[in-house]
Each structure stands twice: as C-alpha cells, then as structure tokens.
Coordinates of C-alpha atoms in Angstrom, one line a residue:
M1 CA 9.8 -6.1 -2.1
I2 CA 12.8 -4.2 -0.9
R3 CA 14.8 -5.4 -3.8
S4 CA 12.3 -3.7 -6.1
A5 CA 11.9 -0.5 -4.2
T6 CA 15.5 0.1 -3.4
P7 CA 16.8 1.2 -6.8
L8 CA 13.7 3.3 -7.4
L9 CA 14.2 5.3 -4.2
A10 CA 17.9 5.6 -4.7
M11 CA 17.5 6.8 -8.3
A12 CA 14.8 9.3 -7.5
A13 CA 16.6 10.8 -4.5
L14 CA 20.1 10.9 -6.0
A15 CA 19.1 12.1 -9.4
I16 CA 17.7 15.3 -7.9
A17 CA 21.1 16.0 -6.3
A18 CA 23.0 15.3 -9.5
P19 CA 23.7 19.0 -10.4
A20 CA 26.1 19.3 -7.5
H21 CA 28.6 17.0 -9.3
A22 CA 29.4 19.8 -11.7
S23 CA 31.1 21.9 -9.1
E24 CA 32.4 19.2 -6.7
G25 CA 33.1 16.2 -8.7
A26 CA 33.5 12.6 -7.6
A27 CA 37.0 13.2 -6.3
A28 CA 35.9 15.8 -3.8
T29 CA 33.3 13.6 -2.2
P30 CA 33.8 13.9 1.6
A31 CA 35.0 10.8 3.5
W32 CA 31.9 10.8 5.8
V33 CA 29.6 10.6 2.7
M34 CA 31.5 7.6 1.3
L35 CA 31.4 5.9 4.7
A36 CA 27.6 6.5 5.0
Y37 CA 27.1 5.0 1.5
L38 CA 29.2 2.0 2.5
V39 CA 27.1 1.5 5.6
S40 CA 24.0 1.7 3.4
G41 CA 25.5 -0.9 1.1
I42 CA 26.2 -3.3 4.0
L43 CA 22.6 -2.8 5.2
F44 CA 21.3 -3.6 1.7
I45 CA 23.3 -6.8 1.7
L46 CA 21.9 -7.8 5.1
A47 CA 18.5 -6.9 3.8
L48 CA 18.8 -9.4 0.9
R49 CA 20.2 -12.0 3.3
G50 CA 17.2 -11.5 5.6
L51 CA 14.7 -11.7 2.7
S52 CA 16.0 -15.2 1.8
S53 CA 14.0 -16.7 4.6
P54 CA 10.4 -16.0 5.8
A55 CA 11.6 -16.2 9.4
S56 CA 14.1 -13.3 8.9
S57 CA 12.2 -11.3 6.3
R58 CA 10.9 -8.7 8.8
Q59 CA 14.4 -8.0 10.0
G60 CA 15.6 -7.9 6.4
N61 CA 13.0 -5.3 5.5
M62 CA 14.1 -3.2 8.5
Y63 CA 17.7 -3.3 7.3
G64 CA 16.7 -2.2 3.9
M65 CA 14.6 0.7 5.2
V66 CA 17.3 1.9 7.5
G67 CA 19.9 1.6 4.7
M68 CA 17.7 3.6 2.3
A69 CA 17.0 6.3 4.9
I70 CA 20.8 6.7 5.5
A71 CA 21.4 6.9 1.7
V72 CA 18.6 9.5 1.1
V73 CA 19.5 11.7 4.1
T74 CA 23.3 11.6 3.2
T75 CA 22.5 12.6 -0.4
L76 CA 20.3 15.5 0.7
V77 CA 22.8 16.8 3.2
S78 CA 25.9 16.4 1.1
H79 CA 24.4 17.5 -2.2
P80 CA 21.4 19.9 -1.5
P81 CA 19.8 21.7 -4.4
S82 CA 21.8 24.9 -4.8
F83 CA 22.5 27.9 -7.0
E84 CA 25.4 30.3 -7.3
R85 CA 25.1 34.0 -6.2
L86 CA 27.4 37.0 -6.0
V87 CA 28.7 37.6 -2.5
D88 CA 30.6 40.7 -1.3
D89 CA 33.3 39.8 1.2
G90 CA 33.2 43.4 2.7
A91 CA 36.6 44.3 1.2
G92 CA 35.2 45.3 -2.1
D93 CA 35.8 41.9 -3.7
V94 CA 32.8 40.1 -5.2
A95 CA 32.8 36.4 -5.9
F96 CA 30.3 33.6 -6.7
A97 CA 29.3 31.3 -3.8
A98 CA 27.0 28.3 -3.6
A99 CA 23.7 28.8 -1.6
I100 CA 21.0 26.3 -0.9
D101 CA 18.0 26.7 -3.0
W102 CA 15.3 26.2 -0.4
T103 CA 12.5 26.3 -3.0
Q104 CA 14.0 23.3 -4.8
M105 CA 14.6 21.6 -1.5
G106 CA 11.0 22.1 -0.6
F107 CA 10.0 20.4 -3.9
V108 CA 12.4 17.5 -3.1
L109 CA 10.9 17.0 0.4
A110 CA 7.4 17.3 -0.9
A111 CA 8.1 14.7 -3.5
I112 CA 9.6 12.3 -0.9
G113 CA 6.6 12.9 1.4
L114 CA 4.1 12.3 -1.5
G115 CA 6.0 9.1 -2.4
A116 CA 5.9 8.0 1.3
V117 CA 2.1 8.6 1.4
I118 CA 1.5 6.7 -1.8
G119 CA 3.7 3.8 -0.6
I120 CA 2.0 3.5 2.8
V121 CA -1.5 3.6 1.3
T122 CA -0.6 1.1 -1.3
A123 CA 1.0 -1.3 1.2
R124 CA -2.0 -1.2 3.4
R125 CA -4.6 -1.7 0.6
I126 CA -2.9 -4.1 -1.7
A127 CA -4.1 -7.7 -1.5
M128 CA -1.4 -10.3 -1.0
T129 CA -2.8 -12.1 -4.1
S130 CA -2.0 -8.9 -6.1
M131 CA 1.7 -8.7 -5.0
P132 CA 3.1 -9.9 -8.3
Q133 CA 1.3 -7.0 -10.1
L134 CA 2.7 -4.6 -7.6
V135 CA 6.2 -5.8 -8.0
A136 CA 5.9 -5.5 -11.8
A137 CA 4.6 -2.0 -11.4
F138 CA 7.6 -1.1 -9.2
H139 CA 10.0 -2.5 -11.8
S140 CA 8.3 -0.3 -14.5
L141 CA 8.8 2.8 -12.4
V142 CA 12.5 2.0 -11.8
G143 CA 13.0 1.6 -15.5
L144 CA 11.2 4.9 -16.3
A145 CA 13.3 6.6 -13.6
A146 CA 16.5 5.4 -15.3
V147 CA 15.3 6.7 -18.7
L148 CA 14.5 10.1 -17.2
V149 CA 17.8 10.4 -15.5
A150 CA 19.6 9.4 -18.7
A151 CA 17.6 12.0 -20.6
A152 CA 18.3 14.7 -18.0
A153 CA 22.1 13.9 -18.2
F154 CA 22.0 14.1 -22.0
L155 CA 20.1 17.3 -22.2
N156 CA 22.1 19.1 -19.4
P157 CA 25.5 17.3 -19.2
G158 CA 27.2 20.3 -17.5
A159 CA 25.0 19.9 -14.4
F160 CA 26.1 16.3 -14.1
G161 CA 29.8 16.9 -14.5
I162 CA 30.3 14.6 -17.5
L163 CA 31.5 17.2 -20.1
G164 CA 35.1 16.7 -21.4
A165 CA 37.6 19.3 -22.2
D166 CA 36.3 19.6 -25.7
G167 CA 32.9 20.6 -24.5
L168 CA 31.4 17.2 -25.4
I169 CA 30.0 14.4 -23.2
S170 CA 32.8 12.0 -22.5
P171 CA 32.6 8.8 -24.5
V172 CA 32.5 6.7 -21.3
S173 CA 29.6 8.6 -20.0
R174 CA 27.8 8.2 -23.3
V175 CA 28.1 4.4 -23.0
E176 CA 26.8 4.6 -19.5
M177 CA 24.0 6.9 -20.6
G178 CA 23.0 4.8 -23.6
L179 CA 23.0 1.5 -21.6
G180 CA 21.1 3.0 -18.7
S181 CA 18.5 4.4 -21.0
A182 CA 18.2 1.2 -23.0
I183 CA 18.0 -1.1 -20.0
G184 CA 15.6 1.2 -18.2
A185 CA 13.3 1.4 -21.3
I186 CA 13.3 -2.3 -21.7
T187 CA 12.5 -2.7 -18.0
F188 CA 9.7 -0.2 -18.2
S189 CA 7.8 -1.5 -21.3
G190 CA 8.4 -5.1 -20.3
S191 CA 7.1 -4.6 -16.8
V192 CA 4.0 -2.8 -18.2
I193 CA 3.2 -6.0 -20.3
A194 CA 4.0 -8.2 -17.3
F195 CA 1.6 -6.1 -15.1
L196 CA -1.2 -6.3 -17.7
K197 CA -0.8 -10.1 -18.0
L198 CA -0.6 -10.6 -14.2
N199 CA -3.6 -8.3 -13.5
G200 CA -5.8 -10.0 -16.1
N201 CA -6.0 -6.9 -18.4
M202 CA -4.1 -8.9 -21.0
S203 CA -4.4 -12.6 -21.8
G204 CA -1.7 -14.8 -20.3
T205 CA -1.6 -16.8 -23.5
P206 CA 1.6 -16.2 -25.5
I207 CA 1.2 -13.7 -28.4
L208 CA 3.4 -15.0 -31.2
L209 CA 4.3 -12.5 -33.9
P210 CA 5.5 -13.6 -37.3
A211 CA 9.3 -13.7 -37.5
R212 CA 9.5 -12.5 -33.9
H213 CA 13.0 -14.0 -33.4
V214 CA 14.4 -12.1 -36.4
I215 CA 12.7 -8.8 -35.3
N216 CA 13.9 -9.1 -31.7
L217 CA 17.5 -10.0 -32.7
G218 CA 17.6 -7.2 -35.3
T219 CA 16.3 -4.6 -32.8
L220 CA 18.8 -5.7 -30.1
L221 CA 21.7 -5.5 -32.6
A222 CA 20.5 -2.1 -33.7
I223 CA 20.5 -0.9 -30.1
I224 CA 24.0 -2.2 -29.5
A225 CA 25.3 -0.7 -32.8
L226 CA 23.8 2.7 -32.0
T227 CA 25.2 2.6 -28.5
G228 CA 28.7 2.0 -30.0
Y229 CA 28.2 4.8 -32.6
F230 CA 27.0 7.1 -29.8
T231 CA 30.6 7.1 -28.4
I232 CA 31.8 9.0 -31.6
D233 CA 28.7 11.0 -32.3
Q234 CA 26.5 12.5 -29.7
S235 CA 23.7 13.6 -32.0
P236 CA 20.3 13.7 -30.3
W237 CA 18.7 11.4 -32.8
I238 CA 21.1 8.6 -31.8
F239 CA 20.1 8.8 -28.1
W240 CA 16.4 9.0 -28.7
T241 CA 16.5 6.2 -31.3
I242 CA 18.2 4.0 -28.8
T243 CA 15.5 4.8 -26.2
I244 CA 12.6 4.3 -28.6
L245 CA 14.0 0.9 -29.8
A246 CA 14.5 -0.2 -26.3
F247 CA 10.9 0.7 -25.4
V248 CA 9.8 -1.4 -28.4
I249 CA 12.0 -4.4 -27.7
G250 CA 10.6 -4.5 -24.1
F251 CA 7.1 -5.1 -25.4
L252 CA 8.3 -7.6 -28.0
L253 CA 10.3 -9.6 -25.5
I254 CA 7.4 -10.1 -23.0
I255 CA 4.3 -10.5 -25.1
P256 CA 5.3 -14.0 -26.4
I257 CA 5.9 -15.2 -22.9
G258 CA 3.0 -17.2 -21.3
G259 CA 1.8 -17.3 -17.8
A260 CA 3.9 -20.3 -16.7
D261 CA 7.1 -18.3 -17.2
M262 CA 5.9 -15.2 -15.2
P263 CA 8.0 -16.1 -12.2
V264 CA 11.1 -16.0 -14.3
V265 CA 9.9 -12.8 -16.0
V266 CA 9.4 -11.0 -12.7
S267 CA 12.9 -12.0 -11.4
M268 CA 14.4 -11.1 -14.8
L269 CA 12.8 -7.6 -14.8
N270 CA 14.0 -7.2 -11.2
S271 CA 17.6 -7.8 -12.4
Y272 CA 17.2 -5.4 -15.3
S273 CA 16.0 -2.6 -12.9
G274 CA 19.2 -3.1 -10.8
W275 CA 21.5 -2.9 -13.8
A276 CA 19.7 0.2 -15.0
A277 CA 20.2 1.8 -11.6
A278 CA 23.9 0.8 -11.6
A279 CA 24.5 2.3 -15.0
M280 CA 22.9 5.6 -13.9
G281 CA 25.0 5.4 -10.7
F282 CA 28.1 5.7 -12.9
T283 CA 26.6 8.6 -14.8
L284 CA 25.8 10.4 -11.5
Q285 CA 29.1 9.3 -10.0
N286 CA 27.3 8.0 -7.0
S287 CA 28.7 5.0 -5.2
A288 CA 25.4 4.3 -3.3
M289 CA 23.5 3.8 -6.6
I290 CA 26.3 1.6 -8.1
I291 CA 26.3 -0.6 -5.0
T292 CA 22.5 -0.8 -4.8
G293 CA 22.0 -1.4 -8.5
A294 CA 24.7 -4.1 -8.6
L295 CA 23.1 -5.9 -5.6
V296 CA 19.7 -5.8 -7.1
G297 CA 20.9 -6.8 -10.6
S298 CA 23.1 -9.7 -9.4
S299 CA 20.5 -11.0 -7.0
G300 CA 17.8 -10.9 -9.7
A301 CA 20.1 -12.7 -12.2
I302 CA 20.8 -15.4 -9.6
L303 CA 17.2 -15.8 -8.9
S304 CA 16.3 -16.0 -12.6
Y305 CA 18.9 -18.7 -13.0
I306 CA 17.4 -20.6 -10.0
M307 CA 13.9 -20.3 -11.5
C308 CA 15.0 -21.5 -14.9
K309 CA 16.9 -24.4 -13.4
A310 CA 13.7 -25.3 -11.4
M311 CA 11.8 -25.4 -14.8
N312 CA 14.6 -27.2 -16.6
R313 CA 14.7 -24.2 -19.0
S314 CA 17.5 -22.1 -20.3
F315 CA 17.2 -18.3 -19.7
I316 CA 17.7 -17.6 -23.4
S317 CA 14.8 -20.0 -24.4
V318 CA 12.4 -18.3 -22.0
I319 CA 13.2 -14.8 -23.4
A320 CA 13.3 -16.0 -27.0
G321 CA 10.0 -17.8 -27.1
G322 CA 8.0 -18.1 -23.9
F323 CA 7.3 -21.3 -22.0
G324 CA 4.4 -23.2 -23.4
A325 CA 4.1 -21.1 -26.5
E326 CA 4.4 -24.0 -28.9
A327 CA 2.4 -26.4 -26.6
S328 CA -0.5 -24.0 -26.2
A329 CA -1.4 -24.6 -29.8
G330 CA -1.8 -28.4 -29.4
G331 CA -2.1 -29.0 -25.7
D332 CA -5.9 -29.1 -25.7
A333 CA -6.0 -31.3 -28.9
A334 CA -4.0 -34.0 -27.0
K335 CA -6.6 -34.2 -24.3
V336 CA -8.8 -37.2 -24.5
D337 CA -11.9 -38.6 -22.6
R338 CA -10.7 -40.8 -19.8
P339 CA -12.5 -42.1 -16.7
W340 CA -12.0 -40.1 -13.5
K341 CA -13.4 -40.1 -10.0
R342 CA -15.2 -37.2 -8.4
G343 CA -15.1 -36.6 -4.7
S344 CA -16.8 -34.4 -2.2
A345 CA -15.8 -32.2 0.8
E346 CA -17.1 -34.9 3.1
D347 CA -15.0 -37.5 1.4
A348 CA -11.9 -35.4 1.7
A349 CA -12.6 -34.5 5.4
Y350 CA -13.2 -38.2 6.4
M351 CA -10.1 -39.5 4.6
M352 CA -7.7 -36.8 5.8
K353 CA -9.0 -37.1 9.4
Q354 CA -8.0 -40.8 9.3
A355 CA -4.6 -40.1 7.7
E356 CA -1.3 -39.9 9.5
S357 CA 0.3 -37.4 7.1
V358 CA -1.1 -34.9 4.6
I359 CA 1.1 -32.9 2.2
I360 CA -0.6 -29.8 0.8
I361 CA 0.6 -28.5 -2.6
P362 CA -0.7 -24.9 -3.3
G363 CA -0.6 -23.2 -6.6
Y364 CA -1.9 -20.1 -8.4
G365 CA -5.5 -21.3 -8.2
M366 CA -5.3 -20.9 -4.4
A367 CA -4.2 -17.3 -4.9
V368 CA -7.0 -16.5 -7.3
A369 CA -9.6 -17.9 -5.0
Q370 CA -7.9 -16.4 -1.9
A371 CA -8.2 -19.7 -0.2
Q372 CA -5.1 -19.5 2.0
H373 CA -6.9 -18.6 5.2
A374 CA -9.5 -21.4 4.7
L375 CA -6.7 -23.8 3.9
R376 CA -4.8 -22.9 7.1
E377 CA -8.0 -23.4 9.1
M378 CA -8.4 -26.8 7.5
A379 CA -4.8 -27.7 8.4
D380 CA -5.3 -26.5 12.0
L381 CA -8.3 -28.8 12.5
L382 CA -6.4 -31.7 11.0
K383 CA -3.5 -31.1 13.4
K384 CA -5.9 -31.2 16.3
E385 CA -6.9 -34.7 15.1
G386 CA -3.2 -35.7 15.3
V387 CA -2.5 -35.5 11.6
S388 CA 0.9 -34.4 10.4
V389 CA 0.4 -31.5 7.9
K390 CA 3.1 -30.1 5.7
Y391 CA 3.1 -27.6 2.8
A392 CA 5.1 -28.3 -0.4
I393 CA 6.2 -25.2 -2.4
H394 CA 7.5 -25.5 -6.0
P395 CA 10.0 -22.8 -7.1
V396 CA 7.8 -21.7 -9.9
A397 CA 4.4 -21.9 -8.2
G398 CA 2.3 -18.7 -8.6
R399 CA 3.2 -15.7 -10.6
M400 CA 6.4 -14.5 -8.9
P401 CA 9.2 -16.1 -6.9
G402 CA 8.0 -16.7 -3.4
H403 CA 4.3 -16.0 -4.2
M404 CA 3.0 -19.1 -2.3
N405 CA 5.3 -18.4 0.6
V406 CA 3.9 -14.9 0.9
L407 CA 0.3 -16.1 0.8
L408 CA 0.9 -18.8 3.4
A409 CA 2.7 -16.3 5.6
E410 CA -0.3 -13.9 5.4
A411 CA -2.5 -16.8 6.6
N412 CA -0.1 -17.3 9.6
V413 CA 1.0 -20.7 8.4
P414 CA 4.1 -21.7 10.6
Y415 CA 7.3 -21.4 8.7
D416 CA 8.5 -24.8 9.9
E417 CA 5.6 -26.5 8.1
V418 CA 6.6 -25.1 4.6
F419 CA 9.1 -27.0 2.5
E420 CA 10.7 -26.6 -0.8
L421 CA 10.6 -29.2 -3.5
E422 CA 14.0 -30.8 -2.9
D423 CA 13.3 -31.1 0.8
I424 CA 9.9 -32.8 0.7
N425 CA 9.6 -34.7 -2.6
S426 CA 10.9 -37.9 -1.1
E427 CA 8.2 -37.9 1.5
F428 CA 5.3 -38.4 -0.9
A429 CA 5.9 -42.1 -1.1
Q430 CA 5.1 -42.3 2.7
A431 CA 2.3 -39.7 2.6
D432 CA -1.3 -40.8 3.1
V433 CA -2.8 -37.8 1.3
A434 CA -1.5 -35.3 -1.3
F435 CA -3.8 -32.4 -1.2
I436 CA -3.4 -30.3 -4.4
I437 CA -5.1 -26.9 -4.4
G438 CA -4.8 -24.9 -7.6
A439 CA -1.6 -26.3 -8.9
N440 CA -1.2 -28.3 -12.1
D441 CA 2.0 -28.2 -14.1
V442 CA 4.1 -28.6 -11.0
V443 CA 2.5 -32.0 -10.2
N444 CA 2.3 -33.3 -13.8
P445 CA 4.2 -36.6 -14.2
A446 CA 4.4 -35.9 -18.0
A447 CA 7.5 -33.8 -17.0
K448 CA 9.2 -37.1 -16.1
T449 CA 7.9 -39.5 -18.7
D450 CA 6.8 -37.7 -21.9
K451 CA 9.8 -36.4 -23.9
S452 CA 7.4 -34.7 -26.3
S453 CA 5.9 -32.6 -23.5
P454 CA 6.8 -29.0 -23.3
I455 CA 7.4 -29.4 -19.6
Y456 CA 9.6 -32.5 -20.0
G457 CA 12.6 -32.3 -17.6
M458 CA 11.0 -29.8 -15.2
P459 CA 11.3 -31.1 -11.6
V460 CA 7.8 -31.8 -10.3
F461 CA 6.3 -33.2 -7.1
D462 CA 5.9 -37.0 -6.9
V463 CA 2.2 -36.8 -5.9
D464 CA 1.6 -40.0 -7.9
K465 CA 3.4 -41.9 -5.2
A466 CA 0.9 -40.8 -2.4
K467 CA -1.7 -43.3 -1.2
T468 CA -4.5 -40.8 -1.9
V469 CA -4.6 -37.7 -4.0
F470 CA -7.3 -34.9 -3.7
F471 CA -7.1 -32.4 -6.6
I472 CA -9.0 -29.2 -6.4
K473 CA -9.8 -27.4 -9.6
R474 CA -12.8 -25.6 -11.1
S475 CA -13.6 -28.0 -13.9
M476 CA -12.1 -30.9 -15.9
G477 CA -12.2 -28.7 -19.0
G478 CA -9.0 -26.7 -18.3
V479 CA -5.4 -27.6 -18.3
G480 CA -2.4 -25.7 -16.8
Y481 CA -0.6 -22.8 -18.4
A482 CA 1.6 -25.2 -20.3
G483 CA -1.5 -26.5 -22.1
V484 CA -0.7 -30.1 -21.1
D485 CA -3.2 -32.6 -19.8
N486 CA -2.4 -34.2 -16.4
D487 CA -2.4 -37.9 -15.8
V488 CA -2.9 -37.3 -12.1
F489 CA -6.5 -36.5 -12.8
Y490 CA -7.1 -40.1 -13.9
M491 CA -5.2 -42.1 -11.4
D492 CA -6.9 -44.7 -9.3
Q493 CA -6.0 -43.0 -6.1
T494 CA -7.1 -39.5 -7.2
M495 CA -10.4 -37.9 -6.3
M496 CA -11.2 -34.7 -8.1
L497 CA -12.8 -31.9 -6.0
L498 CA -14.4 -29.7 -8.7
A499 CA -15.2 -26.3 -7.1
D500 CA -13.8 -22.9 -6.2
A501 CA -10.8 -23.6 -4.0
K502 CA -11.9 -21.3 -1.2
K503 CA -15.5 -22.8 -1.1
M504 CA -14.2 -26.3 -1.1
C505 CA -11.8 -25.7 1.7
E506 CA -14.5 -24.0 3.7
D507 CA -16.8 -27.0 3.1
I508 CA -14.0 -29.4 4.2
V509 CA -13.6 -27.3 7.4
K510 CA -17.3 -27.6 8.1
A511 CA -17.2 -31.3 7.6
L512 CA -14.1 -31.7 9.8
A513 CA -15.9 -29.7 12.6
H514 CA -18.7 -32.2 12.8

C-alpha cells in the first residue's frame, strides 16, 4: 500500500510548491532541505524492506508514513506558496520581496486535510477482498497527478524554472515533461481498466482487438517519435498529442489481458507510477520525488519480474497479448465428461481430523467468498486435534501480489504457518490432505505435463502427490482464468466439495465441533 500511496502524496505536495523554483533554483536548495529529503528516502527504503514480510509490515508502514510526513513538511516550510510585493526599506528605496501567500497556503493545508479524511475513511471501510481494486485506483491517481504536473509545467514553465536563455523550455525539460506525461497517462488509463476488471464492472475475459499488436506498436512508436520531436519544437499540439496517445495506449494495453495476469498488471502499473513520479521530480528539480519515484519504479519492476517468473511468462508476452487470451477460445472445448467423486463437509471433517498434516491452498475463490475467517476457524479446530496445518501461497494467487497473504493476515492466521511455493512444494508428498479452496490454475498438473497448455511451464503446487485432496469450487462447469480443465478434479484421491467456499468451511467447522 505505501508503495502506491507514496508517489501520489509526494507529487501532490511537491507540485504545489513548484513555483518557488523559478526564483530559487535547484542550486540554492538549503542543505537542511537536502538532508531532510535524504532522511525521507532512507525511511522509504526501510518501508519497502519492512513490507517484504508480513511480520515487519506494520513497522514498514510506519517508516513510510514518517518519511512522507518529513517530505511534505519540509516542502511546505522550504517552498511555501508565495508572491512578490513592493517593499519600502525606509530610505526611499523600493524593491520586490517574496511574501507567503497565506490564502494559497490555506488551500494547500485544506487539500492535505481533505485527502487525509478521504484516506482514513477509505482505509476503515474498504474490505480486504477489495484491496486489489483500491491499489489500482491509487495507481490511476498517481498517473493523473503526473499528467497534471506535466501540463502545469508546460503551460507555465517560468514558474517551474525550466526556461532557457532563449525564452523556451529547455530540451532536457521537454523530454522529462513528455515522458512524465506519457507514462502518467498510460498509468492512469491502464489502471482504470484494471480497476474495472478487478471490481467486476468489466469482464475479466481478454478483449482481443483486430491487429492489436500492430496498433499498439504503432501508437508506442508515435509517442516515442513525438517525444523526440518535442525537443526541437515545443508546439502545444505535440505535447497534447503525446498525452492523448498515451491515454489511448493505456486502454489498449490492458483490455486484452485476462484475469490470470492481473497480479502482474498491478505490479507493472505500480512500477509505471513510480517512473512517472521520478520524471516529474526532474521537472520540479525535487530530489525527494526522484528518490521516491525511483524506489517505487524499481521495486515494481522487480516484483513484475518475480511474478512473470512465477508464471513462466515473459513480461513482453504479458503486455503484448494477455495470459490465457488464446486459450480462452478453446479451453472449454477441450473439457470432456470424466468421472469424479463428490464429497461432503462431514467427509472432509472426518478425514482431516484423522490426518497428521493438512496443507491449505487458498485462491481467489476464497477472496470472493470472504471465507478466510471460517477457514482459520477450521484450521484452529484441526490444530486442537493435533493436526499440523500449513498454508501454501502461490506467487500469482489472487488479483495482486500478496493478496492471499493480506487476507490470511486479516483472519489472524499466524505468519509462521504461511509458506511460499518453493518452501512447501516438497511437503505435499508427505501430506495426508491437500485442501484447495478457490484455487485452480496454480494446482493444475497440466502446467507440468501438457506442452500445448497455455499454462505449461508455470510452477504449480504438487497437490497430486498428496494422499487425499479436497477441492472446493462452486460447480464442475467452470474452469480457471486460463480456461484449462484440471486433472486434479478427476484423480482417485480427490473429493470435490461443490459449494460456496465460506459456507463449506462453516459446515466443516460445525462437523469438526461435534
């Protein structure tokens, strides 16, 4: 969360103070200001480090909040909204002197207060299952803020101190301005589509436009070419064309991406928002924004790489086509009638109570059903019976990186019971029960055996090696986001628990209690 909010807060606060650069310039920045920004940067690094683990996430958030508070206060104190007025020194000489514009300062403080209220209310009311949508919304605001800052700098370059001796915007500033606006616009429109898909307002199925690769490549090349031309001609039509094309390409890049790729999309947009903030930091000549944007951009890029590696996908292939786009057309057609066994809550309760070890694999279906609390209650009852219970989290489970970790943390699942794929996959061969709740593609053995499958090569959990498998899903009619049938459904040791995930867990809890 702090990685998404940091560039937005920095951009909003620092953009307001930008007019001070015209009179002071970057070289005149006081040493204490640079030191304060350095401290903020260090705190942001500590925040990212803390957020890498659920156990230290609270401390990481605190570091981030303190760092942002220092950056905002430093900016307001060192570059308050001001205006120039004539001052008589008493000796008959009149000169211009800067004075704080308290009216504008009031607007700034009011905006900060309004944003704080909105943030507090949103944080208290938002459901943990809706966290991916909230993150996508944050990214869209960061992108929009970058576009607005770039537009303000283009329309009033004198206030930003980016005019050259010839009265034109310096070529370097034009590149920064064009890139910042383009990346921000892509982030905004792409995040809007991601939000709509995650929130259910738009189908998660890939929307494939004719000749989409040609259109996307042509639009991106046009943006690059216009940005280059912008350095020799600062005509308004060039800047606004870059911005409009970037808005368009943001939509075009995300609509062909299906639901299974949403974790990568969220982390990718997170990276984009950071680079947009860094580009605007150069335009504003503000080191805090450059540091913050670079941290967010690089961490988001690394996370995107990790997610793509977890899916055995290249970043380019995700952006170009969308995971499962081709499979969605034929995935259901490949599904055939095969025998399967149906189980009940009583069956699951009895067999898990007799087991020595149970490994739980949660997925997006658990999030949709909001079953995490009932699941934790079920696990607690099993542990009272002496059963070893562990949770296995796939890197791409859910709709954003860490989605399952957040939901389990909300249900007070102990951190030491939650394991990543590479840490627990070898234990399925010794597990008595693999309990799958709302996951599909991440347990599909086709990823290991079927070279024609769209998920081939993606690391998956070896649930097929467990002695018994319980698989909760609503019905046998649906398949995962990749559109691929799952052989686990039909294994001899598998019992399908067809019901809403929350209700099934609650029924198992009742059966365990008796």
